[in-house]
PDB file of C-alpha atoms in Angstrom:
ATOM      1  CA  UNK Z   1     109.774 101.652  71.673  1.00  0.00           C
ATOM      2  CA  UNK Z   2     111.289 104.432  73.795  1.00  0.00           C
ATOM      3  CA  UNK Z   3     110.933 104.070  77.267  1.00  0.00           C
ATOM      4  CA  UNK Z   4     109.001 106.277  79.763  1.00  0.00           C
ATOM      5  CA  UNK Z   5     110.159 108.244  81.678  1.00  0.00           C
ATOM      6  CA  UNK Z   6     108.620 109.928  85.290  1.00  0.00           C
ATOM      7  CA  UNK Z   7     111.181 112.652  87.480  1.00  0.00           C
ATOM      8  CA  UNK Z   8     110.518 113.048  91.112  1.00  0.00           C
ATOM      9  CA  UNK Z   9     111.641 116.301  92.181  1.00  0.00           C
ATOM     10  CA  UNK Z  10     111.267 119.375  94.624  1.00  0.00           C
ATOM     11  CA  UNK Z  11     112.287 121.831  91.498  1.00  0.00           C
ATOM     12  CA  UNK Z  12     115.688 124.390  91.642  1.00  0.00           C
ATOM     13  CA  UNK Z  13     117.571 125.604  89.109  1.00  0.00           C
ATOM     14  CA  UNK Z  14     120.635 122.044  89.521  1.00  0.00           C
ATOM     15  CA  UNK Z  15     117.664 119.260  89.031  1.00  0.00           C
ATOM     16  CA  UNK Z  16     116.152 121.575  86.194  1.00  0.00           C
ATOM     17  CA  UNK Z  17     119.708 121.109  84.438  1.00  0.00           C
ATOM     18  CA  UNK Z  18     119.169 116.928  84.550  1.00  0.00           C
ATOM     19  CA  UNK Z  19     115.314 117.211  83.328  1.00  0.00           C
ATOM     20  CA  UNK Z  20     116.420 119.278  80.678  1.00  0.00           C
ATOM     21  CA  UNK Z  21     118.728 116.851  79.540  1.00  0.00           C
ATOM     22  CA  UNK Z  22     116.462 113.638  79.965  1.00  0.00           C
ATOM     23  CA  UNK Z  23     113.495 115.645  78.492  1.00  0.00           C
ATOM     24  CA  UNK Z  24     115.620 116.079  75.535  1.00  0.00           C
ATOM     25  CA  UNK Z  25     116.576 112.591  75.336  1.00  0.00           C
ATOM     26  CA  UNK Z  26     113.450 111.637  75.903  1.00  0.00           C
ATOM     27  CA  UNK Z  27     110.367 113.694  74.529  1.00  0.00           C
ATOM     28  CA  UNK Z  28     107.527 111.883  76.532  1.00  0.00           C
ATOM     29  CA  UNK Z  29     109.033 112.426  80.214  1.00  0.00           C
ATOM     30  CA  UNK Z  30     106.523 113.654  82.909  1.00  0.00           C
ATOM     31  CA  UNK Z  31     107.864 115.429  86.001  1.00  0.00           C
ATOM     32  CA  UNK Z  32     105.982 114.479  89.131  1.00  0.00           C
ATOM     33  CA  UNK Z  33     106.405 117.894  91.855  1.00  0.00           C
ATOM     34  CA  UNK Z  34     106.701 117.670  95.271  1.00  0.00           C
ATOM     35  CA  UNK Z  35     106.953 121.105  97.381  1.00  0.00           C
ATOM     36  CA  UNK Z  36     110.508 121.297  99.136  1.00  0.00           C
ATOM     37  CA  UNK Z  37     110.354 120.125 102.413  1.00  0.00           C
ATOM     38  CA  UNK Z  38     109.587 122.371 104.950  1.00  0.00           C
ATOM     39  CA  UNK Z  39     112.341 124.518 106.385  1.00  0.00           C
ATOM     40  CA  UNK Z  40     110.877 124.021 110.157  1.00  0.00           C
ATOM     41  CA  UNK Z  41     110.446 120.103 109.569  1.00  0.00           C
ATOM     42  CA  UNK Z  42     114.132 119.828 108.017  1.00  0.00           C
ATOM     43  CA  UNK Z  43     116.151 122.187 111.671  1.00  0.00           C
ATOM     44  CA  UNK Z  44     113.808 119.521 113.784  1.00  0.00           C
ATOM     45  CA  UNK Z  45     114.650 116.040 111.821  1.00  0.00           C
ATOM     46  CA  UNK Z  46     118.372 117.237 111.602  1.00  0.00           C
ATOM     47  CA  UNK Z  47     118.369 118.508 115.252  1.00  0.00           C
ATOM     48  CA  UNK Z  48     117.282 115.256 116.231  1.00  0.00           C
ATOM     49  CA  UNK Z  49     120.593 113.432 114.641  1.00  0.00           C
ATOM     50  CA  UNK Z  50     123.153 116.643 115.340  1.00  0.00           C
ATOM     51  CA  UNK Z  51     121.792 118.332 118.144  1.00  0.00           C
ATOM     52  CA  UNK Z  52     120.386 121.759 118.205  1.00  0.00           C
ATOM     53  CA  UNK Z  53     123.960 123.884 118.942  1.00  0.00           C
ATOM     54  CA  UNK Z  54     125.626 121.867 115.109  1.00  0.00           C
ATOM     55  CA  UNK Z  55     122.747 122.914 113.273  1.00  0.00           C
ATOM     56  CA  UNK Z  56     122.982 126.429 114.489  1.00  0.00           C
ATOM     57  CA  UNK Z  57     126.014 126.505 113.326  1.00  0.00           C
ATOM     58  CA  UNK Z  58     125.024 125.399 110.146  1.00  0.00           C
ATOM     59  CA  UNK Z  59     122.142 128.077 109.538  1.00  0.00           C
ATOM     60  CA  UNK Z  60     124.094 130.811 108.054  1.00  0.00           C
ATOM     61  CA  UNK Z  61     126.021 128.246 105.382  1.00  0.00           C
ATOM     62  CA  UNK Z  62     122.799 126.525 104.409  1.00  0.00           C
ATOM     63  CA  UNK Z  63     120.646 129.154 103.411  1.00  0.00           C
ATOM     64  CA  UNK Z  64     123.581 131.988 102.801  1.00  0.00           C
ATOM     65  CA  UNK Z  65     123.695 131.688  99.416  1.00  0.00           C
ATOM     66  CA  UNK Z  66     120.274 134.072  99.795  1.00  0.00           C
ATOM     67  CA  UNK Z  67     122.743 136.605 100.801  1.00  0.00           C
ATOM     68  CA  UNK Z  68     125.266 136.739  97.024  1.00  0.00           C
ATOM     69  CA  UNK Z  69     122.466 136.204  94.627  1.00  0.00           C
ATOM     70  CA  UNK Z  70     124.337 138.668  92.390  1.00  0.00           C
ATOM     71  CA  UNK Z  71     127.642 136.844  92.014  1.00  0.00           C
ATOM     72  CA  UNK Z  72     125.799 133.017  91.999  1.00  0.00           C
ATOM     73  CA  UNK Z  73     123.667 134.463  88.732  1.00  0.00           C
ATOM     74  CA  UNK Z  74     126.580 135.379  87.497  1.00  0.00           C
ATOM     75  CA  UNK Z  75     128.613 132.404  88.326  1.00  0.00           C
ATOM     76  CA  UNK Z  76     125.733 130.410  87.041  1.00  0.00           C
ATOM     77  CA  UNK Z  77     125.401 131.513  83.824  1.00  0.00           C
ATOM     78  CA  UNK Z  78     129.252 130.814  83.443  1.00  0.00           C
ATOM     79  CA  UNK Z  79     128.308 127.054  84.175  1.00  0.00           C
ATOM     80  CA  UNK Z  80     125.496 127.053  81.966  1.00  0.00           C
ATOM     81  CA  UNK Z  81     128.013 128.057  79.012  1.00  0.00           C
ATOM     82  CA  UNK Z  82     130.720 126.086  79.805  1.00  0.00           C
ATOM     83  CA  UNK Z  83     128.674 122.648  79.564  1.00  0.00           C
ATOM     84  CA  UNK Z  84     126.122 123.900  77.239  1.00  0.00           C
ATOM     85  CA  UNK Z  85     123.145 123.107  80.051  1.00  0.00           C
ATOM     86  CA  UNK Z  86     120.058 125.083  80.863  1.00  0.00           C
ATOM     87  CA  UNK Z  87     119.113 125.578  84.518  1.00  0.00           C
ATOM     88  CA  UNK Z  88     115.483 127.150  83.452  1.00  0.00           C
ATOM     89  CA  UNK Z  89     112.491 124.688  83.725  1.00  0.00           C
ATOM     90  CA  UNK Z  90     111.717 123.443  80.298  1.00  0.00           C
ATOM     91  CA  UNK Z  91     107.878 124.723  79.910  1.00  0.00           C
ATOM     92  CA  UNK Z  92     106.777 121.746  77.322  1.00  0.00           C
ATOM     93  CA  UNK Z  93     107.303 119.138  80.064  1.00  0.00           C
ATOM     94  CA  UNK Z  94     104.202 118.063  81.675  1.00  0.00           C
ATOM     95  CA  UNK Z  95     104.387 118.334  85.707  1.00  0.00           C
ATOM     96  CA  UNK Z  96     101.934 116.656  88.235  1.00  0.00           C
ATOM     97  CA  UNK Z  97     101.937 118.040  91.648  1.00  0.00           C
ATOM     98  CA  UNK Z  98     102.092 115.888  95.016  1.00  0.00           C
ATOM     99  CA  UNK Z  99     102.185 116.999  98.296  1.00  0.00           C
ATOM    100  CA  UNK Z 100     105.088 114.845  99.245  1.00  0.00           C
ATOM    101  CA  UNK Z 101     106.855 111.775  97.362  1.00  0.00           C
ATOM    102  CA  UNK Z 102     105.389 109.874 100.147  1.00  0.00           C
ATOM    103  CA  UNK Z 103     102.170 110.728 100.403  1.00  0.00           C
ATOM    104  CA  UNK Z 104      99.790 108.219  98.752  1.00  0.00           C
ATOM    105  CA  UNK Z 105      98.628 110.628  96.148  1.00  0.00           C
ATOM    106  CA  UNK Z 106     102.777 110.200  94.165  1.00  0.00           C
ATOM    107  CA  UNK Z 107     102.003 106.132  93.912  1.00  0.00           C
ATOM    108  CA  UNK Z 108      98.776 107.236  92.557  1.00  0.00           C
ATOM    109  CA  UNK Z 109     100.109 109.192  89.828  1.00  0.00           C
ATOM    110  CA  UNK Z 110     103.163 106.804  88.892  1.00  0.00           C
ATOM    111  CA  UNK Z 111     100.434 104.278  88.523  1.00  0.00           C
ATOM    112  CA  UNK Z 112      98.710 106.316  85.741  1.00  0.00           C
ATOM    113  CA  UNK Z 113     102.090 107.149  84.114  1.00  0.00           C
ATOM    114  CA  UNK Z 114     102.903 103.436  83.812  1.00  0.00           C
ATOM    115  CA  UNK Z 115     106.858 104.963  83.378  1.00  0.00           C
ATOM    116  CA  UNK Z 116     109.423 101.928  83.125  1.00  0.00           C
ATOM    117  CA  UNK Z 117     111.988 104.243  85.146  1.00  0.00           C
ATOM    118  CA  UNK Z 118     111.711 106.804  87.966  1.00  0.00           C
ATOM    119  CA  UNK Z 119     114.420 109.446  87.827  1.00  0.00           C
ATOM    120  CA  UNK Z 120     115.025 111.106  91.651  1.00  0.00           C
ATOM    121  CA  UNK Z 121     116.867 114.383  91.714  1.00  0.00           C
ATOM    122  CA  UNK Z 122     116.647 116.921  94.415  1.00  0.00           C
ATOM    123  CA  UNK Z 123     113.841 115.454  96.153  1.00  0.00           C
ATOM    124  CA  UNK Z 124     113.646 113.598  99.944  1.00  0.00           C
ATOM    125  CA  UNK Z 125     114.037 110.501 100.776  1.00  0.00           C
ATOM    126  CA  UNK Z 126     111.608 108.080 100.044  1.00  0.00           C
ATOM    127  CA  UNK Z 127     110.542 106.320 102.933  1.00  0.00           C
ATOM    128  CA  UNK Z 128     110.291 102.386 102.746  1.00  0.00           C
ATOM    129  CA  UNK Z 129     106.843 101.854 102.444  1.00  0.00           C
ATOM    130  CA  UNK Z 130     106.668 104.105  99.635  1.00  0.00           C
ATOM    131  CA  UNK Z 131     110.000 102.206  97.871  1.00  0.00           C
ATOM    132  CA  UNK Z 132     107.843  98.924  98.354  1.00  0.00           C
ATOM    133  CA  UNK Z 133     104.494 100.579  96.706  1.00  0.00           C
ATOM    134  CA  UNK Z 134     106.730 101.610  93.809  1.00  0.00           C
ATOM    135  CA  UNK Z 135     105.972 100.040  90.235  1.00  0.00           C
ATOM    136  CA  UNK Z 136     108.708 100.560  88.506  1.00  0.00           C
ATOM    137  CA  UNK Z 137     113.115 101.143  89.344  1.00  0.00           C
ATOM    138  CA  UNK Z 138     114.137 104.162  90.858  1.00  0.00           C
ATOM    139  CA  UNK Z 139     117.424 105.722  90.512  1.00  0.00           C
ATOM    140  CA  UNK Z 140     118.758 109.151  91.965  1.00  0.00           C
ATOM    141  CA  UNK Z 141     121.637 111.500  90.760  1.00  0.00           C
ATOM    142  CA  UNK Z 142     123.604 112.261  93.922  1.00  0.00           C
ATOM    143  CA  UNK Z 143     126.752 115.219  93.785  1.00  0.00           C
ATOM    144  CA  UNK Z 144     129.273 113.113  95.285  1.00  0.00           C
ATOM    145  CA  UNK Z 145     131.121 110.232  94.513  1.00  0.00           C
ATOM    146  CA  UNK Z 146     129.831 107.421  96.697  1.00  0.00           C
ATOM    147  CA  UNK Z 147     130.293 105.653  99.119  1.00  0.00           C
ATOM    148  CA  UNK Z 148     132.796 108.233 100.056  1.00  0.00           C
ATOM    149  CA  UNK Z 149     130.878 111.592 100.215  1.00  0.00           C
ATOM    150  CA  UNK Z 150     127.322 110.627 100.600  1.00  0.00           C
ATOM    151  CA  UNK Z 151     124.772 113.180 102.213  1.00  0.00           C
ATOM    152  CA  UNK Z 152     125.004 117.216 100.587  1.00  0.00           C
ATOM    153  CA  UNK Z 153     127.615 119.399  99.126  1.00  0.00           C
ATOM    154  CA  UNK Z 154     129.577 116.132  98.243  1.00  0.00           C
ATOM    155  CA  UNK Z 155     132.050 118.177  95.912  1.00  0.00           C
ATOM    156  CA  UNK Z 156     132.797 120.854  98.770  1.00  0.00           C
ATOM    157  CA  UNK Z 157     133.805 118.113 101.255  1.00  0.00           C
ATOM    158  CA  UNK Z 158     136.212 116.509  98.596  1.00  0.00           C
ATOM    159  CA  UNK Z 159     138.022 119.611  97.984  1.00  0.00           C
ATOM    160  CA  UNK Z 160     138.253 120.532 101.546  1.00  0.00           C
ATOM    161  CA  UNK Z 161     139.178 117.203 102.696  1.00  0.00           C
ATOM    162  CA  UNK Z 162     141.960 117.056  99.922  1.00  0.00           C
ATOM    163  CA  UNK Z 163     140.826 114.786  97.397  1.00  0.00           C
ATOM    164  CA  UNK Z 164     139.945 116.554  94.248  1.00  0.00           C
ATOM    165  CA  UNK Z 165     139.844 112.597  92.657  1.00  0.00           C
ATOM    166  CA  UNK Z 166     136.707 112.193  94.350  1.00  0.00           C
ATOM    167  CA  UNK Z 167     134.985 115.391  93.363  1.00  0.00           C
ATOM    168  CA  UNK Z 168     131.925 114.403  91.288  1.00  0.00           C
ATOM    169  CA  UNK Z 169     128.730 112.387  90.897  1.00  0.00           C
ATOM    170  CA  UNK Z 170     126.981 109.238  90.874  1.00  0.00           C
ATOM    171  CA  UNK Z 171     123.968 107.887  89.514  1.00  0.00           C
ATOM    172  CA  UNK Z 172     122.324 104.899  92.027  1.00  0.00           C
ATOM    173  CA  UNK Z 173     119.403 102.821  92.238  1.00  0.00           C
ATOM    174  CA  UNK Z 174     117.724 104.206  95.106  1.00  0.00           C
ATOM    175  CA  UNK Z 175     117.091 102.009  98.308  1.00  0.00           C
ATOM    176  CA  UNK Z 176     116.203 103.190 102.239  1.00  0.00           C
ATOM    177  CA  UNK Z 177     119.995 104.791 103.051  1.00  0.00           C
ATOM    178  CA  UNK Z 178     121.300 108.062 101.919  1.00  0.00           C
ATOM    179  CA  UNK Z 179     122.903 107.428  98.756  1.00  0.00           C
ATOM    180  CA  UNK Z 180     123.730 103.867  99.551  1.00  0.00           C
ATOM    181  CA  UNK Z 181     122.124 101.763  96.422  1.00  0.00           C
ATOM    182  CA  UNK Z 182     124.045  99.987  93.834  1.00  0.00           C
ATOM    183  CA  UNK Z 183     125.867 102.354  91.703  1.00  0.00           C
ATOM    184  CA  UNK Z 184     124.969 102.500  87.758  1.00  0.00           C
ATOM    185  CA  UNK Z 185     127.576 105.073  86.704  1.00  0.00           C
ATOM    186  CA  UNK Z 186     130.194 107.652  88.181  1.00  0.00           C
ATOM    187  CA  UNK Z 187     132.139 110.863  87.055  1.00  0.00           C
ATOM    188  CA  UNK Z 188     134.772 112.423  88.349  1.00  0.00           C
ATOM    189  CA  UNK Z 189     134.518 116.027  87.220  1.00  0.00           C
ATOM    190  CA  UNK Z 190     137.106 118.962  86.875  1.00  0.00           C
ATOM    191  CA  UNK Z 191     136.752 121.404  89.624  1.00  0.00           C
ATOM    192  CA  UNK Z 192     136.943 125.355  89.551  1.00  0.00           C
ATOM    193  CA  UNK Z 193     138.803 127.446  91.468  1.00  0.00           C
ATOM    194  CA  UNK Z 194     135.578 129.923  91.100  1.00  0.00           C
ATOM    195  CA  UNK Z 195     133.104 127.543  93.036  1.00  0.00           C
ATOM    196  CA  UNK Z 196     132.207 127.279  96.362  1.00  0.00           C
ATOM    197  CA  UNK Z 197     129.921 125.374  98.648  1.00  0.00           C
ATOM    198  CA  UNK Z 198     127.273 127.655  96.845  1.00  0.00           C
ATOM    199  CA  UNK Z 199     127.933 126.167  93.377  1.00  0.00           C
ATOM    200  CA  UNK Z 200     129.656 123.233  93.921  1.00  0.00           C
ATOM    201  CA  UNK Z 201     126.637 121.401  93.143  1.00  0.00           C
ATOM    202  CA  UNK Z 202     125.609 122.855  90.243  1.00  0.00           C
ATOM    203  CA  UNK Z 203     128.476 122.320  88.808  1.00  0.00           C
ATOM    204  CA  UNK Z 204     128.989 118.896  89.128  1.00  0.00           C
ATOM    205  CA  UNK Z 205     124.894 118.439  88.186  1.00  0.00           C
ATOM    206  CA  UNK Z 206     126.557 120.132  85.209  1.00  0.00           C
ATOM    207  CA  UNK Z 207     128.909 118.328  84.097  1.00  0.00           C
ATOM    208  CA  UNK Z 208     126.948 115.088  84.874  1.00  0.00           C
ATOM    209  CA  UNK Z 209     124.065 115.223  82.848  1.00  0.00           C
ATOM    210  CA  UNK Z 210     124.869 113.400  80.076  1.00  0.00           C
ATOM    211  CA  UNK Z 211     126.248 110.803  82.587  1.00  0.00           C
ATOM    212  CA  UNK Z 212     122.128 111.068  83.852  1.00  0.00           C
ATOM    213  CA  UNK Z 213     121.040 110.323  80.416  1.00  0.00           C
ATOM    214  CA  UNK Z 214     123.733 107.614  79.456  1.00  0.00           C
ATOM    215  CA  UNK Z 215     122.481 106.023  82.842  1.00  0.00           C
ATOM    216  CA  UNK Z 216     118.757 105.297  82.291  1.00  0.00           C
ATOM    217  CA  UNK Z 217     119.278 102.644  79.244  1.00  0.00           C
ATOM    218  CA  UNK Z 218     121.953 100.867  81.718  1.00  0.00           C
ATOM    219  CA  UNK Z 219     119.430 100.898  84.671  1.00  0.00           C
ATOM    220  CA  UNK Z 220     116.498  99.572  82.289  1.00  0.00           C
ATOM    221  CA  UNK Z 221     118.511  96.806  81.751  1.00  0.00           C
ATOM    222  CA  UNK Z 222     119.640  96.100  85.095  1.00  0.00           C
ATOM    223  CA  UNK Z 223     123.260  96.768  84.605  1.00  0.00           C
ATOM    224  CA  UNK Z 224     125.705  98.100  87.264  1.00  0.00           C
ATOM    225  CA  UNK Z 225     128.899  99.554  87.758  1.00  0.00           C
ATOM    226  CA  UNK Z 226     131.415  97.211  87.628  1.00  0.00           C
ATOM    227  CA  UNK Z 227     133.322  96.757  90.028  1.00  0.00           C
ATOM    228  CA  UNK Z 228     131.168  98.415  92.639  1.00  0.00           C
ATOM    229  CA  UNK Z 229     133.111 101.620  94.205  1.00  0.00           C
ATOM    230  CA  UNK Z 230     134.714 100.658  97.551  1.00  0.00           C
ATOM    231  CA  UNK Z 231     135.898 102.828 100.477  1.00  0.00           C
ATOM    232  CA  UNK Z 232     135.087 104.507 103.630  1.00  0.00           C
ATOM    233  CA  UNK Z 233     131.473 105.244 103.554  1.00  0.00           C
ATOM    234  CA  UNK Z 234     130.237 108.522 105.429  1.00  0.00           C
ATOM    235  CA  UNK Z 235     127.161 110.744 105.508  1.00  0.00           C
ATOM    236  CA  UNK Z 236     128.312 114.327 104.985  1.00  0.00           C
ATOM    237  CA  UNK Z 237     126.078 117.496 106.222  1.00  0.00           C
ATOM    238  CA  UNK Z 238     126.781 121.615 105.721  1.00  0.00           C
ATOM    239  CA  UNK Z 239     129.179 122.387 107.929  1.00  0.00           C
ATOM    240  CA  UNK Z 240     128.787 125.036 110.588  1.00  0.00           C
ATOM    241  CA  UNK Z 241     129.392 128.675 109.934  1.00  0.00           C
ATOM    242  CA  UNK Z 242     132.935 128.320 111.945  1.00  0.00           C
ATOM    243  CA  UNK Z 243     134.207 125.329 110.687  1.00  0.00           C
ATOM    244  CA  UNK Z 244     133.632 126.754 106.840  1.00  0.00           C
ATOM    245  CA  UNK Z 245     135.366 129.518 107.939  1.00  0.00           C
ATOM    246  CA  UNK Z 246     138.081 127.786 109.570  1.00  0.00           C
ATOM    247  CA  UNK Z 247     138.741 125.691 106.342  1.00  0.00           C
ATOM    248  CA  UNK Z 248     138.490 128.521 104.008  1.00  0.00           C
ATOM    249  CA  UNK Z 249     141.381 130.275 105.745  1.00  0.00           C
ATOM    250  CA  UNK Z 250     143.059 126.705 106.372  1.00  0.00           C
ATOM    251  CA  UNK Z 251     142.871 125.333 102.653  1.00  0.00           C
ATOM    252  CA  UNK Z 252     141.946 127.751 100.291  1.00  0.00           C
ATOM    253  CA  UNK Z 253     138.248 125.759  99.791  1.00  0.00           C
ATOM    254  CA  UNK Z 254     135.394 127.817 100.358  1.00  0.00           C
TER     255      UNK Z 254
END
């Protein structure tokens, strides 16, 4: 019997490229919606750990991809032809909507799906009373090779920081740290000199989703990586307007 599958997700057009890919594998998957956290609730929680001057500074790269919607379609499309993935929601998948993955009403309605795996992509974290309540494994597709690049744009902070070997994804079981669980499967992908910290992401999502789907029978049966990846383990944010600029003129990376 095929297994069955639930997605926890706050939607975009990279996670849409992994449930297209699992839905295909799998016919009976259910997506389970949260809304994307709220942009007021996100400045405060990361003020609290950066301070109020870093994430500032961070404003204009986090939500400036607003600003070249033109070239990112177009870049986009490129990536969806490239790796022969859609980044349109598939309309045929059924979606239940939460108002948070942890707010009761999500252990509600994985209790009615009975799934044997959660799949987390491009949602927030799950808080620990919620990963206790869970009924089933839970494992999340993160853009950077961990433990080195945990946190967001993963494949942006590789290539800036010089290490192009450690541009690409991860699949983990998901526990109470950013991107900390056991790893089930990594792939280092082939970067473009065409991306930036806009499409970074998408690209690696890209190139990792059959990586996503390979991943679920390993995680079913409770197989891991082997050997674990070791190294320096750090939580990466966006960087601030200056310092992006600074190492686009430094390095090339933008």
């Amino acid at each position: 019997m095929a297994p069955r599958l639930a997605v926890l997700t706050a939607g975009g057009s990279a996670p849409a490229i992994i449930v297209n890919a699992l839905a295909e594998a799998w016919p009976g998957l259910t997506v389970i919606a949260e809304p994307p956290e709220g942009k007021g609730e996100f400045l405060r929680r990361r003020a609290r750990r950066l301070g109020w001057l870093q994430v500032a500074g961070q404003l204009p790269v986090m939500f400036g991809s607003r600003l070249s919607k033109r070239f990112l379609d177009r870049r986009f499309a490129e990536i969806e032809k490239a790796h022969g993935v859609s980044m349109t929601w598939p309309r045929d998948v059924p979606v239940i909507e939460v108002p948070s993955a942890n707010d009761p009403a999500f252990i509600e309605a994985l209790k009615r799906l009975e799934p044997d795996l959660l799949f987390v992509v491009g949602a927030r974290m799950l808080s620990a009373a919620t990963l206790e309540a869970l009924p089933c494994p839970a494992i999340n597709f993160h853009a950077g090779i961990t433990p080195y690049y945990r946190g967001v744009n993963g494949g942006y902070w590789a290539m800036a920081r010089g290490e192009p070997d450690l541009y690409g994804g991860t699949v983990h079981f998901v526990d109470t740290g950013v991107d900390t669980g056991n790893v089930i499967a990594q792939k280092v992908c082939v970067s473009d000199p065409r991306d930036t910290i806009f499409t970074h992401h998408h690209a690696i999502t890209a190139q990792c989703a059959q990586l996503c789907v390979a991943a679920v029978p390993e995680a079913l049966a409770g197989r891991l990586m082997d050997p674990q990846p070791q190294g320096a383990s750090q939580q990466y944010f966006h960087p601030t307007l200056w310092g992006w600029i600074a190492t686009g003129l430094r390095t090339g990376v933008w």
